[in-house]
Amino acid sequence: MPCSAISGGGSDGNGSLRNFKLNESTFLASLMPKKEIGADRFVEAHPNYDGRGVVIAIFDSGVDPAAAGLQVTSDGKPKILDILDCTGSGDVDTSKVVKADENGCIPGASGASLHVNSSWKNPSGEWHVGYKLVYELFTETLTSRLKRERRKKWDEQNQEEIAKAVKHLHEFDQKHIRAEDANLKRAREDLQNRVDYLQKQADSYDDKGPVIDAVVWHDGEVWRVAIDTQTLEDDPDCGKLADFVPLTNYRIERKYGVFSKLDACTFVVNVYDEGKILSIVTDCSPHGTHVAGIATAFHAKEPLLNGVAPGAQVISCKIGDARLGSMETGTGLTRALIAAVEHKCDLINMSYGEPALLPNYGRFVDLVNEAVNKHRLVFVSSAGNSGPALSTVGAPGGTTSSIIGVGAYVSPAMAAGAHCVVEAPGEGLEYTWSSRGPTADGDLGVCISAPGAAIAPVPTWTLQRRMLMNGTSMASPSACGGIALLISALKAEGISVSPYSVRKALENTSVPVGSLPEDKLSTGQGLMQVDKAHEYLKQSRDVPSVWYQIKINQSGKTTPTSRGIYLREASACQQSTEWTVQVGPKFHEGASHLEELVPFEECIELHSTDNAVVRAPEFLLLTHNGRSFNIVVNPTNLSEGLHYYELYGVDCKAPWRGPLFRIPITITKPITVISRPPLYSFSRMSFLPGHIERKFIEVPLGATWVEATMQTSGFDTTRRFFVDSVQLCPLQRPCKWESVVTFSSPAAKSFSFPVVGGQTMELAIAQFWSSGIGSNETTSVDFEIVFHGINVNKEELVLDGSEAPVRIEAGALLASEKLAPAATLSKIRIPYRPVAAELCSLPTDRDKLPSEKRILALTLTYKFKLEDGAEVKPQVPLLNDRIYDTKFESQFYMISDANKRVYATGEAYPSSSKLPKGEYTLQLYLRHENMQYLEKLKQLVLFIERKLEEKDVMRLSFFSQPDGPVMGNGAFKSSVLVPGKKEAIYLGPPSKDKLLKFSPQGSVLLGAISYGKLSYVEKGQGKDPQKNPVSYQISYIVPPNKMDEDKGKGSSTSTKAVSERLEEEVRDAKIKVLTSLKQDNEEERSEWNKLSTSLKSEYPKHTPLLAKILEGLLSRNNVEDKICHDKEVIDAADEVVDSIDRDELAKFFALRTDPEDEEAEKNKKKMETTRDQLAEALYQKGLALADILSLQPSASEVTEGSKEADKTADSGPGSGVLLERFEDTFKELQKWVEVKSSKYGILSVTREKHHGRLGTALKVLNDIIQENTEPPKKKLYEEKLSLLEEIGWQHLVTYERQWMHVRFPPSLPLF
């Protein structure tokens, strides 16, 4: 049925116009709609009531203070009073304190030396330092633009270096036509490696962005902040710390900065916790600035582009977390409410939301109720963009009683101007995508409607002044701006402001959109009208400010309690039902008992919009304590389809006040499908732009999926349709399937989607509001639905880990169906308990509730290990997938490696992240004011869910016999189910040899199982259960690992004498004591030296002892005399080498051993250990020699006091001897191991450096880094930086330094 009709014609106040044309002024006015809600008329009549004196809190993605129209109000006051990042995504840890040196320089947190401006006052001399990767502050769009521009410059620099490298190679080839000499070959290889390295860098380039240093100090009055942005600038003289104009908390001076001309991104700062936390605030999308512009923008020279309330002021509360794109977080929402109360805001606008499990429920809802009821804030929010089906309103805007939920309306002027359509609609209508009510508990859902599109200001980084956006996100600030006009007027006229009275005025003065009662489910009470609402509020200034709370129960039942009556299922429409309604007048907290509560008494006349369906008492005497009464709803005589009624109460003594409360009654009487096979067709439905057809069907019991066909005809230009299916199930979000279908010409399209048998399904088909505009032809649609179903006795299956199969009973209740089961296990979920739990009170005022209670934080630490790279997702079943409908305030997790590099972050909706092999720490951060709740979560189980690679996915088998999985017989493939006859099959467990090595006992393999395929599926398809129309979860509990069959083998009795064994045990115990000794100070080192010397004299040729002594020397830290220490290492390494018979070792590895011979295998392991000890000794000796070579130009003292002193003396002083010894050591090492491997490669790098072959050294080092699967080692990357600097590739030095901050941050970021 059409929902585009508006009562009346001509040019009434809701923007409905027939056959109108735009001129320049009406076009500009349509870009920022105000006429539709009467805001333009109101401000014209009351110029000083344009929002002056009103403060609006914008809960959104952040507001840019440099955006057009957001600097001052219409009366010259600052537009934006404060800008806050409530999420913490811009927080910088500035707890590190440094002092300036005599040159006025301080060490920045990034490692850069920063020069502070001598004119900056800092009485304490203490500078707090921190740093931030600047891309973490930017939106994805801005980051992408910067990456493109930076890549272009980087490519130019890299190409220049490639050209130089190729030139050098060419010159070498010209000079040495035949390079037969080994050294010449190596020299050419080095030049070629340089060319190759530069080319590979171009392929692997991944810009992580510049690092900015931040400095915080107290100037004796306020905290000051300066930012060093040199890394963002092309000019080395720009962006220096000393040239930065210091900022302080935005609310104090209302100043902002811009990072650089390239990004054009505005930022502000706030300092918390005595300088320990710096918040750098940027926006995480243009959305918030656009919203603020709609509500309050002021353009002195372009008044037609003003926001609705240009005189209002704003505080920006960023609730969209930049770490999550722009997703809101519980922390952000709570801090935003704290800020709104602290700033004594009059209004809150929140254009955010999502579907919810429970309406009017949750921690955030509780805090909102307190803000509205106690602090008298008017809270306005978007209803959602999930229409056109019913019951699609989102939380919190459409589901919370204390919030004014706003739907999105489009007028003909908006369509023609802002949307630039060929031909405007004849009348205004609700946007197709605007969410509809009622809520699951029967509340209307949408309160009022307002214009849902505007061309409004956007941040400067977008490189444009304004932009078109549409959505209920735009309707909400339009309504909020209109309410700001009302509050401005009330304050000026001395009338008390109450969110209760404001809401009542809006609802009772709105202009209906559409002529049918059920249109209210789309538009609420209609299009708000500011001027009429103002008159209403003036007339009711002496009326008590009361909210009439409605609680409804079906008679005889105490639960569930609802806010309306929603008869949706077929069974509820077959007889009359009686309901008990409790009306409770609620005053604002703090209302006087004697002056307001006791005298309150109202004579209420009850009205039903249709007494034949809804019968109620005629009158009600209502006092402060409330009153209950019964009503009867009789839907039995109603036709199939949607019906909407209201029961409302009017003050007998003041009927002009209109309805004081409304009880919505929504009835959807479904069609019953009786044909078999179950099929239903809707023929020749006619569509015009914006038209919606709603069909309610009782899904037959036994149906599990639908196959539908949509045939269109009778049109010329392209048509776009929304096709939605919605079912409501208890304590679930609406079961919604949706599709947007475009027909470029008449055609047929097929769909399939799951359904729940026995539940009413709404099928909503809508032609998009602007689709087909300009064409006079209607679209004809035929829609056919065929229900299919295979019913099983167990929908979600659990395999217990035993060899026994699970019996499944399947049947088809509706029609014959092909039973073709498919099951796979594609994920593994491993449980973890915390290894640490830390509970603390949050110190800053941004975490202190209006009730003065401090919020507490619980940080849980989990450890997990990946044996190879994998895609993982953390799961906390208790908390996940709920933001608004949870009693817990907030959750946030962070996954990092041993180097503190953060790989993934997330909140209520965890996402999968690709992690390389290694060990990881996951920190889960939970917040609440109640310590007892958090204490209960100290052992919270968390799952790491890992997606299996395609090769590891397990396809399960089905059998017709219970012994099938073991015997291998009776395999089941498919059969045909006949109605009335059930069939049983067995699902076998996965083969034990297919279980993955990383499947520990207690973990769960997860997957899906399906039983039927689409009737039109091609042969061979349908093997993936998740691609079939209906699938269910299947899980397999991993059993204990099988006993190791090899365990216990090889424990043959030793042939050694007892005395010999005892002597070895004593020796090994002494070595163990040596390795346990610490060497942190001189005294401990002296003790270690004494014991090592004693053991060496006792066991002079025992290689394991000598290897441990070498290991002990290498473990020493803070060595003062590096050369002396290197000498000790060389001597210790020589002792290890001399203790080994290398000839015998070489002979052994030249022969093959019999793997079946236990003694031979034992000896092999022993010899391999000896070889490793030899290689390690040679490797460490080589490093020590190289170290001395770099530290001491003359080699005359290298071996003084060592065993080879006489040899060195004979050779004479000079580095040549040292190099010769180094080469000898290297060549000896080459005999035993691969010297370019990740374990020994550093020695190869060092050798190439000493020979001046930096390109080859870089190649070897890069290979080591790539082969090393463990967490990156910082020293390898530092060596890489050193080589790049030595070569002179400055662009790569800068690039690698930026990556150092990603790979090796000094600490984990703040939550």
CSV table of N, CA, C and O in Angstrom, one decimal, residues 447-449 505-512 525-529 532:
chain,number,residue,atom,x,y,z
A,447,CYS,N,9.3,7.8,17.0
A,447,CYS,CA,8.5,8.9,17.7
A,447,CYS,C,8.0,9.9,16.8
A,447,CYS,O,6.8,10.2,16.7
A,448,ILE,N,8.9,10.5,16.0
A,448,ILE,CA,8.5,11.6,15.0
A,448,ILE,C,9.4,11.4,13.8
A,448,ILE,O,10.4,10.6,13.8
A,449,SER,N,9.2,12.2,12.8
A,449,SER,CA,10.0,12.2,11.6
A,449,SER,C,10.6,13.6,11.3
A,449,SER,O,10.0,14.6,11.8
A,505,ALA,N,4.9,17.7,23.4
A,505,ALA,CA,4.6,18.8,22.5
A,505,ALA,C,4.9,18.4,21.0
A,505,ALA,O,4.1,18.7,20.1
A,506,LEU,N,6.0,17.7,20.8
A,506,LEU,CA,6.4,17.3,19.5
A,506,LEU,C,5.4,16.3,18.9
A,506,LEU,O,4.9,16.4,17.8
A,507,GLU,N,5.0,15.3,19.8
A,507,GLU,CA,4.1,14.2,19.3
A,507,GLU,C,2.7,14.8,19.0
A,507,GLU,O,2.1,14.3,18.0
A,508,ASN,N,2.3,15.7,19.8
A,508,ASN,CA,0.9,16.2,19.7
A,508,ASN,C,0.7,17.3,18.7
A,508,ASN,O,-0.4,17.8,18.5
A,509,THR,N,1.8,17.8,18.1
A,509,THR,CA,1.7,18.8,17.1
A,509,THR,C,2.3,18.4,15.7
A,509,THR,O,2.3,19.3,14.8
A,510,SER,N,2.8,17.2,15.6
A,510,SER,CA,3.4,16.8,14.3
A,510,SER,C,2.3,16.6,13.3
A,510,SER,O,1.1,16.4,13.6
A,511,VAL,N,2.7,16.8,12.0
A,511,VAL,CA,1.8,16.7,10.9
A,511,VAL,C,1.8,15.2,10.4
A,511,VAL,O,2.9,14.8,10.1
A,512,PRO,N,0.7,14.5,10.3
A,512,PRO,CA,0.8,13.1,9.9
A,512,PRO,C,1.4,13.0,8.5
A,512,PRO,O,1.1,13.8,7.6
A,525,GLN,N,4.5,9.8,15.0
A,525,GLN,CA,3.3,10.7,15.0
A,525,GLN,C,3.3,11.7,13.9
A,525,GLN,O,2.3,12.4,13.7
A,526,GLY,N,4.4,11.7,13.1
A,526,GLY,CA,4.4,12.5,11.9
A,526,GLY,C,5.6,13.4,11.8
A,526,GLY,O,6.6,13.3,12.6
A,527,LEU,N,5.5,14.4,10.9
A,527,LEU,CA,6.6,15.3,10.7
A,527,LEU,C,6.5,16.4,11.7
A,527,LEU,O,5.5,17.2,11.8
A,528,MET,N,7.6,16.6,12.5
A,528,MET,CA,7.6,17.6,13.6
A,528,MET,C,7.4,19.0,13.1
A,528,MET,O,7.8,19.3,12.0
A,529,GLN,N,6.8,19.8,13.9
A,529,GLN,CA,6.5,21.2,13.5
A,529,GLN,C,6.9,22.1,14.7
A,529,GLN,O,6.3,22.1,15.7
A,532,LYS,N,4.4,25.0,15.9
A,532,LYS,CA,3.2,24.5,16.6
A,532,LYS,C,3.6,23.9,18.0
A,532,LYS,O,2.8,24.1,18.9
